[in-house]
Short mmCIF file of C-alpha atoms in Angstrom, two decimals:
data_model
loop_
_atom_site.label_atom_id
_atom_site.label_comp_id
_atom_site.label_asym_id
_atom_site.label_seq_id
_atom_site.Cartn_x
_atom_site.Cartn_y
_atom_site.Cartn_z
CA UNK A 1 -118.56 5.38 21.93
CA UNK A 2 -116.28 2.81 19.61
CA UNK A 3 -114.98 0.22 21.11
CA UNK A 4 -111.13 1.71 19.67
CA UNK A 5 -111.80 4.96 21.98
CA UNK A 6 -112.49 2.77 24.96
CA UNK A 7 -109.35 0.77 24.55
CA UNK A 8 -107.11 4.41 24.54
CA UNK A 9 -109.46 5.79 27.44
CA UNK A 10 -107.66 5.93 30.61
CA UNK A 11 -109.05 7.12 33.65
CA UNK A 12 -107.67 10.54 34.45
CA UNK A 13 -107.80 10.82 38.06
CA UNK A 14 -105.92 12.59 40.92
CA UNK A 15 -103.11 10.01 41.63
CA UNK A 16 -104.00 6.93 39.19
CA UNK A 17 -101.39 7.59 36.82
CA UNK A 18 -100.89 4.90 34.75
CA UNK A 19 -103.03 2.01 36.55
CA UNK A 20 -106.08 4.09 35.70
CA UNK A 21 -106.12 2.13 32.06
CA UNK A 22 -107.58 -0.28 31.13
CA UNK A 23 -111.34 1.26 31.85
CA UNK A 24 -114.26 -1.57 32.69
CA UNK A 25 -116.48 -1.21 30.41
CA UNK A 26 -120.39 -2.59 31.35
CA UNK A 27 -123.18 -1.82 28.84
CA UNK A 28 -126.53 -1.55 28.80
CA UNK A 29 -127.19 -0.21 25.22
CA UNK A 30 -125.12 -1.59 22.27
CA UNK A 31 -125.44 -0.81 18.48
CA UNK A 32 -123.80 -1.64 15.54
CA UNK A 33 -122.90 1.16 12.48
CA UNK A 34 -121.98 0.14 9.29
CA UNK A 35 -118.89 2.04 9.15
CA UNK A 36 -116.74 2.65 5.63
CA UNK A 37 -113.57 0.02 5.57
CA UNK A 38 -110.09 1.86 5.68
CA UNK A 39 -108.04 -0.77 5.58
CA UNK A 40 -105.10 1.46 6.20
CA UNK A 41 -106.46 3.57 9.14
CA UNK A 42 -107.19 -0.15 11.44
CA UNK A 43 -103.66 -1.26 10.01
CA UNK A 44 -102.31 1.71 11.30
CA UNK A 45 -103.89 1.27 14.23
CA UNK A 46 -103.17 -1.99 15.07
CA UNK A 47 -100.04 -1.33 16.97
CA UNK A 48 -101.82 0.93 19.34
CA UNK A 49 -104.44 -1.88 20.25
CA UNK A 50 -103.86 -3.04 23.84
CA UNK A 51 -104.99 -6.29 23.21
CA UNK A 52 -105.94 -7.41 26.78
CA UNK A 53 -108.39 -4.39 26.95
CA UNK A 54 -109.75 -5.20 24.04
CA UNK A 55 -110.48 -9.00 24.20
CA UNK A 56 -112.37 -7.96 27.91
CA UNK A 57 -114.18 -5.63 26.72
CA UNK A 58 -115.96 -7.45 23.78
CA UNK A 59 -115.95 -10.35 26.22
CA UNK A 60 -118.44 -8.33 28.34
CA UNK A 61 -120.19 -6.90 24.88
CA UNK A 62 -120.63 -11.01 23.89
CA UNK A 63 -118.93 -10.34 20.88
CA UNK A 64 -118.03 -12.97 18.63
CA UNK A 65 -115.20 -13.18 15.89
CA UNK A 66 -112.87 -11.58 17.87
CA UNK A 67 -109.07 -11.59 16.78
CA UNK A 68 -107.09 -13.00 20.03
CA UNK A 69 -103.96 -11.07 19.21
CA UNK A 70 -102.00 -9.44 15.60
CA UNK A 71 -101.13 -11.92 13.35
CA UNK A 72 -98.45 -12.57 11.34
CA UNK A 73 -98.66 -9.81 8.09
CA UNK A 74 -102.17 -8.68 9.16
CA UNK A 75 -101.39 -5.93 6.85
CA UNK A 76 -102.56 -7.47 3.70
CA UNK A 77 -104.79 -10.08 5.83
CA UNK A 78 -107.80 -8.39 5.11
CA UNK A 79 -110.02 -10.74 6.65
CA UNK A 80 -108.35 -9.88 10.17
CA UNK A 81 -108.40 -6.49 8.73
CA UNK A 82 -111.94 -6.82 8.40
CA UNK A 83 -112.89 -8.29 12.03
CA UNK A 84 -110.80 -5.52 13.64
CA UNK A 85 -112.60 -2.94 11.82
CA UNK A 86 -115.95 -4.37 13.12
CA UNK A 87 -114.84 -4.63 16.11
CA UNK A 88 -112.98 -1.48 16.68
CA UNK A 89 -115.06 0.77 14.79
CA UNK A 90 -118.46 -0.29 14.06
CA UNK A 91 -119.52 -1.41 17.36
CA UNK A 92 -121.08 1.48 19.41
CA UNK A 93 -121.90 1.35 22.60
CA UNK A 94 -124.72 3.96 23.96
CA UNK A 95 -125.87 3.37 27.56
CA UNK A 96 -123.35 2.30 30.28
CA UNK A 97 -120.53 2.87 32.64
CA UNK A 98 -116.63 2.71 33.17
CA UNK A 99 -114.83 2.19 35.38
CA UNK A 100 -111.66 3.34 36.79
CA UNK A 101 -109.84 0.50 38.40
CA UNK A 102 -107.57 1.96 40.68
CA UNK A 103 -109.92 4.44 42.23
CA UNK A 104 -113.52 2.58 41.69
CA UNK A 105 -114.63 5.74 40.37
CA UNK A 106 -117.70 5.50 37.52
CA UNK A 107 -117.94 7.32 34.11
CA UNK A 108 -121.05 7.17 32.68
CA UNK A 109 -122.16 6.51 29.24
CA UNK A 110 -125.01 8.61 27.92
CA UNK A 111 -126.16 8.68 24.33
CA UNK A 112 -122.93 7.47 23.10
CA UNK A 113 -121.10 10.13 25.25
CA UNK A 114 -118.58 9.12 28.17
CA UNK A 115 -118.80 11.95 30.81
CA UNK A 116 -115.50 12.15 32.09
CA UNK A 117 -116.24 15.52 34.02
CA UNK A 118 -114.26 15.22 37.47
CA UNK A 119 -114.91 16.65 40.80
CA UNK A 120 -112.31 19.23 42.46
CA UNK A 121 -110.76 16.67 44.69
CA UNK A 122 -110.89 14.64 41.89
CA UNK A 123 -108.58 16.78 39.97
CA UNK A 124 -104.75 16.60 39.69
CA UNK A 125 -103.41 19.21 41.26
CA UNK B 1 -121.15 36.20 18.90
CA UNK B 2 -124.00 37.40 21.56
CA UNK B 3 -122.54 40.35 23.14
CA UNK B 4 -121.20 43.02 20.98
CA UNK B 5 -117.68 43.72 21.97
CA UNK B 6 -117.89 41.91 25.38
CA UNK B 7 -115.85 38.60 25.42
CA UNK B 8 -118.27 35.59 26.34
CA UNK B 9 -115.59 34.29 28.65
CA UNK B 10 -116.10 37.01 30.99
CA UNK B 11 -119.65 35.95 31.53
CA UNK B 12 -119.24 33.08 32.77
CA UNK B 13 -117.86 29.59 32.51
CA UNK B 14 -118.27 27.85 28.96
CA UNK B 15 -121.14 24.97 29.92
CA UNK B 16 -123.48 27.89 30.74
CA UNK B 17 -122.80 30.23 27.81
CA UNK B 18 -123.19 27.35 25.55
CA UNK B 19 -126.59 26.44 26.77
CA UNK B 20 -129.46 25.19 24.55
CA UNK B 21 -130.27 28.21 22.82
CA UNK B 22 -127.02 29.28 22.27
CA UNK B 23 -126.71 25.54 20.40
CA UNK B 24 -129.26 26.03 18.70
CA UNK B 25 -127.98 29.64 17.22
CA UNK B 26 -124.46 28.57 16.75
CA UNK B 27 -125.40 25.64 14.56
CA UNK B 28 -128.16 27.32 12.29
CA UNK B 29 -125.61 30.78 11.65
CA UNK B 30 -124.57 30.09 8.28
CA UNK B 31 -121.82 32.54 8.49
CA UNK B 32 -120.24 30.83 11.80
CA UNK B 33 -120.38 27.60 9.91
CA UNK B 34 -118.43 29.14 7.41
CA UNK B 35 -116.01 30.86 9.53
CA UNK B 36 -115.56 27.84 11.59
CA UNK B 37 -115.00 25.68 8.57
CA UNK B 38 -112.36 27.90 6.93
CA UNK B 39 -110.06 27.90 10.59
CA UNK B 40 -110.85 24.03 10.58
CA UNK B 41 -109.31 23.75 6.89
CA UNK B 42 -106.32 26.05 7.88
CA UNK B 43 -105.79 24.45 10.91
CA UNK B 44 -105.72 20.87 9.56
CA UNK B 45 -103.09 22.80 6.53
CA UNK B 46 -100.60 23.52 9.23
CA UNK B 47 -101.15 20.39 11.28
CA UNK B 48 -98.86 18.36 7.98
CA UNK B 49 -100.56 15.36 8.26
CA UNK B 50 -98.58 12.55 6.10
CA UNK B 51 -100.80 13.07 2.33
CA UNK B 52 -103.72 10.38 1.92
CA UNK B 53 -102.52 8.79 5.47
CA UNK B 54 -105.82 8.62 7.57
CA UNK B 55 -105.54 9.66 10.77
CA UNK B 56 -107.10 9.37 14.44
CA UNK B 57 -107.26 12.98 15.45
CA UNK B 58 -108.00 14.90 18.55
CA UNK B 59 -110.99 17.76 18.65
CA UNK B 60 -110.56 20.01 21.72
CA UNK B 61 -113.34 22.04 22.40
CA UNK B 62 -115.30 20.05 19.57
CA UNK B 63 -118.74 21.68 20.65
CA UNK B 64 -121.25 20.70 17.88
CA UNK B 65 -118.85 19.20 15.48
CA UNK B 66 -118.65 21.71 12.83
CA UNK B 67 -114.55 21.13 12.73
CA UNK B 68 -114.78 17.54 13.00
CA UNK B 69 -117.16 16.60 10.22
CA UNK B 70 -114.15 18.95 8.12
CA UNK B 71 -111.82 16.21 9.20
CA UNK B 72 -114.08 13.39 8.97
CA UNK B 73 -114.22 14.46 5.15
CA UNK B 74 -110.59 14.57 4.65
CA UNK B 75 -110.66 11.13 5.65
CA UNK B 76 -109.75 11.22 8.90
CA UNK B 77 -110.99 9.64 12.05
CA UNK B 78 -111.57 11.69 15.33
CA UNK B 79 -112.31 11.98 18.90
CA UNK B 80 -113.90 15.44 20.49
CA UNK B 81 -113.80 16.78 23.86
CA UNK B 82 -116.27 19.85 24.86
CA UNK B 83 -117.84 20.14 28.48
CA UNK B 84 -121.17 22.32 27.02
CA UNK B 85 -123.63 19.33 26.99
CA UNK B 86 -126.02 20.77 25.12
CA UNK B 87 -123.43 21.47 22.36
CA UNK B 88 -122.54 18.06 22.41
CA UNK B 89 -125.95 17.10 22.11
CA UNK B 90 -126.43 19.48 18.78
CA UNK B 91 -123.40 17.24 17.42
CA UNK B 92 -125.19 14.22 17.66
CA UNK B 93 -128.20 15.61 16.11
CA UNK B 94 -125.79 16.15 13.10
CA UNK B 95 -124.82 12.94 13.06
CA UNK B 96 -121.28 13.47 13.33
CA UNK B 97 -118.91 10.52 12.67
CA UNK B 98 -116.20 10.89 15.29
CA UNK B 99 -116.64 9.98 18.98
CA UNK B 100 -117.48 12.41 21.69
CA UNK B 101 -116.80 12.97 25.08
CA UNK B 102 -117.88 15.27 27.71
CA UNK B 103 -114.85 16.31 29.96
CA UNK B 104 -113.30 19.40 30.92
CA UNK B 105 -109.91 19.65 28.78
CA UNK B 106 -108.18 22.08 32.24
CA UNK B 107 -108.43 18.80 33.83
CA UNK B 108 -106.38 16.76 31.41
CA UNK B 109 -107.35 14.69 28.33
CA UNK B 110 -108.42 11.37 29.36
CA UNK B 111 -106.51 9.20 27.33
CA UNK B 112 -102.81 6.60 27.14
CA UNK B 113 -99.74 7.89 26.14
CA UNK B 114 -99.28 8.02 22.16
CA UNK B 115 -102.70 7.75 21.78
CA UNK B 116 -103.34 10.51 18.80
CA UNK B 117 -101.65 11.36 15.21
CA UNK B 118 -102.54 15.43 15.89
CA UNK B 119 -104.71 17.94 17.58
CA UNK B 120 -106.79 20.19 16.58
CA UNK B 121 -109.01 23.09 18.18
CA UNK B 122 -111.12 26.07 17.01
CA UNK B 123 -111.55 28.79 19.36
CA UNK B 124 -111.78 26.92 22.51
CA UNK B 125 -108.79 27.48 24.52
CA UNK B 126 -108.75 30.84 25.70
CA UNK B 127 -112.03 29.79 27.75
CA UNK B 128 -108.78 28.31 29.65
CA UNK B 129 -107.57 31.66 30.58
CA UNK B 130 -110.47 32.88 33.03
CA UNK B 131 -111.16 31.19 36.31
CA UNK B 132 -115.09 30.32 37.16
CA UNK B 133 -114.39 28.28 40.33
CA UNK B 134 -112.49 29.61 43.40
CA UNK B 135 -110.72 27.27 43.10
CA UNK B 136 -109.25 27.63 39.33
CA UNK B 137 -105.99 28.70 38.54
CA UNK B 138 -105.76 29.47 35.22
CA UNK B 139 -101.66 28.93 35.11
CA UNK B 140 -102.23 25.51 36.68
CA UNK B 141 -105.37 24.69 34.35
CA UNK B 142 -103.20 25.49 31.28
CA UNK B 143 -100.03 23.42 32.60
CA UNK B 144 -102.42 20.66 32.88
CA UNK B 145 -104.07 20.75 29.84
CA UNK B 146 -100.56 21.07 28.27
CA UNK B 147 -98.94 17.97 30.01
CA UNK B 148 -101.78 15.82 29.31
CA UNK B 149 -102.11 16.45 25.43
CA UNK B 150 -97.81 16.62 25.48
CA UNK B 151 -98.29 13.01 26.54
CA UNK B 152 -101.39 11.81 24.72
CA UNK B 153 -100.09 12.42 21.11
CA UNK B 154 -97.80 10.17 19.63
CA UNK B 155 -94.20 11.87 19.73
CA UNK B 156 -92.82 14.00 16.96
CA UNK B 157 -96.78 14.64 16.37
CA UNK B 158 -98.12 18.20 16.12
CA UNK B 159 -100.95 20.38 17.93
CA UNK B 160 -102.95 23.45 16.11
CA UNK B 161 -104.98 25.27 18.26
CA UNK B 162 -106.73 28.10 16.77
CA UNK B 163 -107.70 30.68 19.70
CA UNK B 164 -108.73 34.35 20.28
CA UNK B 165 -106.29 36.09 23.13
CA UNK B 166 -107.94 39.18 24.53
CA UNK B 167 -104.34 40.67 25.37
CA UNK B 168 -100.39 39.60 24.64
CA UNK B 169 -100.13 39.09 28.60
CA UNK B 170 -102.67 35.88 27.96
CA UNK B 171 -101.02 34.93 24.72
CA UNK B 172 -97.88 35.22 26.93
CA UNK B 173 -99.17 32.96 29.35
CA UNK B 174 -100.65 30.31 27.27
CA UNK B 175 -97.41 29.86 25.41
CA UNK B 176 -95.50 29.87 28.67
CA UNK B 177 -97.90 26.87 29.98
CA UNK B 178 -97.06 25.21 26.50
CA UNK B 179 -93.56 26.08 27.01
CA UNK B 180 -93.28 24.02 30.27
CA UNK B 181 -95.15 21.08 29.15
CA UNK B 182 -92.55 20.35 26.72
CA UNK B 183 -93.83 21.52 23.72
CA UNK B 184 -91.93 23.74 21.11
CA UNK B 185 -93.64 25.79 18.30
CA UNK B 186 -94.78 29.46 17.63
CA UNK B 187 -98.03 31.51 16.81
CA UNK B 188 -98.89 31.74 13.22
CA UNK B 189 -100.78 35.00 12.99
CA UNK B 190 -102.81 34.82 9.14
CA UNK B 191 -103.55 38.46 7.98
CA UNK B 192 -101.86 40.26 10.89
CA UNK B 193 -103.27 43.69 9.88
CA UNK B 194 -106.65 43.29 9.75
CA UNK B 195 -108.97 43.52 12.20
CA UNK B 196 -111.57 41.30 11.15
CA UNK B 197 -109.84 38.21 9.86
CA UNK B 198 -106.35 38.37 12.06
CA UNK B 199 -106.67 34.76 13.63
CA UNK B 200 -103.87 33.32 15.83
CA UNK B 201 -102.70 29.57 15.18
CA UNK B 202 -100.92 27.93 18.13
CA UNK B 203 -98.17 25.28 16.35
CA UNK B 204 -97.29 23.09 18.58
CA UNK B 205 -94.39 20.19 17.90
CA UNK B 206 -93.87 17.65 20.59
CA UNK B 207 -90.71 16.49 18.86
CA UNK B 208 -87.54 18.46 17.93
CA UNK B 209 -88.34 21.49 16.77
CA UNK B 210 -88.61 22.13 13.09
CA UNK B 211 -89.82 24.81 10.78
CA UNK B 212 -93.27 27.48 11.41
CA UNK B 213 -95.47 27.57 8.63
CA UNK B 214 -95.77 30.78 6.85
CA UNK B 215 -98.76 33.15 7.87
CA UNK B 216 -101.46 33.93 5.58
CA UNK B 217 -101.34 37.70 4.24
CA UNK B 218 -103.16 39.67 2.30
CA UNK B 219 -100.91 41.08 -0.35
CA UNK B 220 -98.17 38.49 -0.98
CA UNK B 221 -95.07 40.94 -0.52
CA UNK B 222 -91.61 39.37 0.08
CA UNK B 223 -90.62 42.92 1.98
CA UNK B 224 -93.55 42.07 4.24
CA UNK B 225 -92.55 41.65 7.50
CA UNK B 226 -93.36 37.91 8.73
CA UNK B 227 -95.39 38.06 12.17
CA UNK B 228 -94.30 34.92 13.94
CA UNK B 229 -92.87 34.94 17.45
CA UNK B 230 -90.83 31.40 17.77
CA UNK B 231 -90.11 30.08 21.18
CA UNK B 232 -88.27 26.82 22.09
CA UNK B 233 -87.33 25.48 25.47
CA UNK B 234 -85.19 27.92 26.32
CA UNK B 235 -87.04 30.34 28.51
CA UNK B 236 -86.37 33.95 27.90
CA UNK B 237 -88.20 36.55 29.50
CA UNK B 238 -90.41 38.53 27.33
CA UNK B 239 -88.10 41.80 28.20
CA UNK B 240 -85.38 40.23 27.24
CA UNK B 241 -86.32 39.68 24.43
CA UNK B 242 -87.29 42.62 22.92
CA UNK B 243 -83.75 44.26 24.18
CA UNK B 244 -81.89 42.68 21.10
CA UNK B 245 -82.75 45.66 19.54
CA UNK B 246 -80.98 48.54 20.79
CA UNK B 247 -82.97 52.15 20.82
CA UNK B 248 -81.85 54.94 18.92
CA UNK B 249 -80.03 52.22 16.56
CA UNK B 250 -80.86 52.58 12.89
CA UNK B 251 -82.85 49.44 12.95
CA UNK B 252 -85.09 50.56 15.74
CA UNK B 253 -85.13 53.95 13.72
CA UNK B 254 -86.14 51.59 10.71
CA UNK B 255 -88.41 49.43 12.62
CA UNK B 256 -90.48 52.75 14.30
CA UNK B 257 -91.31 54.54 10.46
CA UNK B 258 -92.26 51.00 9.40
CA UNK B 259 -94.74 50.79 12.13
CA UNK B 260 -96.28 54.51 12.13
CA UNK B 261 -96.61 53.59 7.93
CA UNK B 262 -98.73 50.20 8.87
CA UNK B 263 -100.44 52.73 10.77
CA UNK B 264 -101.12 54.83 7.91
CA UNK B 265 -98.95 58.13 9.16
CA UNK B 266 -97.05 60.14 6.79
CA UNK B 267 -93.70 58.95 7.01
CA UNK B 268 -90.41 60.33 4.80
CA UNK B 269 -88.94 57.52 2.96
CA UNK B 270 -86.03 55.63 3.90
CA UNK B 271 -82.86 56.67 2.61
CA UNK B 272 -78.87 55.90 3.33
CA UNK B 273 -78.82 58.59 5.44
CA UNK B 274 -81.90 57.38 7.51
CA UNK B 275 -80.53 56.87 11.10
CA UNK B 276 -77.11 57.42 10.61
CA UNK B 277 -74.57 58.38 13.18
CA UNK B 278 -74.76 62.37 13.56
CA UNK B 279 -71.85 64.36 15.02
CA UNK B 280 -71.93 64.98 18.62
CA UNK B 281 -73.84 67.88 19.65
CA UNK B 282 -70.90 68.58 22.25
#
């Protein structure tokens, strides 16, 4: 799982709402993938970053080179560009959990794969 | 694809028809991979992506990838959602490049507001339509797979799911669902009178509503008559609908020999005189 599907991930269950984002991410298993650089898919994406998500969650990863925040005309920076594609895109993380942290509840991360099956009570209704 | 004539949905939930073997099958047919890979191309063609824009896509009902690496080649980047995981688990053996999750889409897609560009499916949402549980409702599963992909793309973005209805009454119901989510949009129907390759497109626009794209046909006839059935937010019944057109009229008259020719009846041709007022018989 990249680390720019963990910062949209929210936690989807009955009655969270909108405190069920950002997800705690723990991991046992990281690995890094060479990934092609698009510099106008991260620049796009940019915007969308929740930045306090993000900065946690490489924080637990020990991640360095880690962009506090957009800069000023990080479209044509492409060394930011550069450092938020590592970050968002080539850093993969296999084994571990999230966490939802308005209900406690744990996804966990298998092979790469978040399962974000719920239980019946779970579910909105 | 296993039983002959007997929808797979009726069997059973998906996570148990899609179990190993069935994996295994689906990603070795080459004529699935090719029939999965041409709805993938058409569905991406109506989804109107910005050209050479990449994009960060949704996959719903992704299973072993086969639509996503399509996107992944047009440049695109991608997130899937299936709840078979042993399709999921052919997908990474193929080394797919777009993230995967397990979930169950009737409970919502898992993700912030504004989160995606588009979204995409191949045949996975009329698995929607049948309840496994007790405790499923199909209506209610629909309405909240609806809300929660209404929310999760970004607004004024588009959905194409590409599904097989067994009846109108679930088509009915599926657009209804999409209806009350907020979504506006039609059914694109590509080669409506064939049997083999008719395949149903669900548009959906989560901003103002704006044109459907034209269905695929086989001869390219202007007289043709387009099969779309548009629906915005106003709700009208499906009887009401079909009572603009009055019986006995001269376009119902019209529309009736049209039909029985599609049919392949021997019907007179239409002339001036072809449902015109006659005298009363009193």
């Amino acid at each position: 799982m990249k680390l720019l599907t963990h910062n949209l991930l929210s936690s989807h269950v009955r009655g969270v709402g909108p405190r069920g984002f950002p997800l705690r991410l723990q991991a046992t298993e990281v690995r890094i993938n060479p990934v092609e650089f698009n510099p106008d898919f991260v620049a796009r994406m940019i915007p969308k970053v929740e930045w306090a998500a993000l900065l946690e969650a490489a924080d637990t990863l020990h991640l360095v080179e880690v962009p506090k925040g957009p800069i000023e005309g990080y479209e044509h920076d492409e060394k930011f560009l550069r450092q938020m594609h590592h970050v968002l895109l080539e850093v993969d993380v296999l084994e571990g959990t999230l966490q939802c942290p308005e209900s406690g509840r744990l996804f966990p991360i298998s092979r790469g794969i978040p399962n974000m099956l719920l239980s019946d009570e779970e579910t909105e209704t | 694809m296993a039983f002959r004539g007997k929808r797979p949905e009726h069997g059973g939930p998906p996570e148990l028809f899609y179990d190993k073997n069935e994996a295994r099958k689906y990603v070795r047919n080459s004529r699935m991979i090719d029939v999965q890979t041409k709805m993938a191309g058409r569905a991406l063609e109506l989804l109107y992506l910005p050209e050479g824009q990449p994009c960060y896509l949704l996959d719903i009902g992704c299973g072993s990838g086969l639509s996503g690496d399509y996107l992944s080649d047009e440049g695109h980047y991608w997130v899937g959602i299936d709840i078979s995981p042993a399709m999921l688990d052919a997908a990474l053996d193929r080394d797919t490049e777009g993230d995967l999750l397990l979930g169950d889409m009737g409970q919502g897609i898992p993700f912030k507001p504004g989160s995606f560009d588009g979204c995409v499916s191949i045949s996975a949402i009329q698995w929607l339509c049948n309840a496994n549980k007790k405790s499923d409702i199909p209506a209610k599963r629909l309405y909240c797979f609806f809300s929660s992909l209404y929310s999760v793309l970004v607004r004024g973005a588009r959905a194409v799911l590409q599904l097989y209805p067994e009846n109108s009454e679930q088509l009915e119901l599926i657009t209804t669902q999409a209806t009350k989510a907020g979504f506006t949009g039609g059914v694109v129907v590509d080669f409506p009178n064939s049997a083999k390759a008719k395949k149903f497109y669900l548009c959906l626009f989560s901003g103002p509503s704006t044109f459907l794209p034209k269905p695929l046909n086989e001869s390219n006839d202007d007289d043709e008559e387009v099969q779309e059935s548009e629906f915005t937010r106003e709700r009208v019944l499906y009887r009401m609908a079909r009572r603009g057109i009055v019986r006995k009229s001269r376009e119902w008259v019209l529309g009736k020999k049209a039909r029985r020719r599609r049919q392949g009846e021997d019907v007179r041709p239409d002339t001036r005189y072809t449902g015109r007022k006659r005298r009363p018989r009193f």
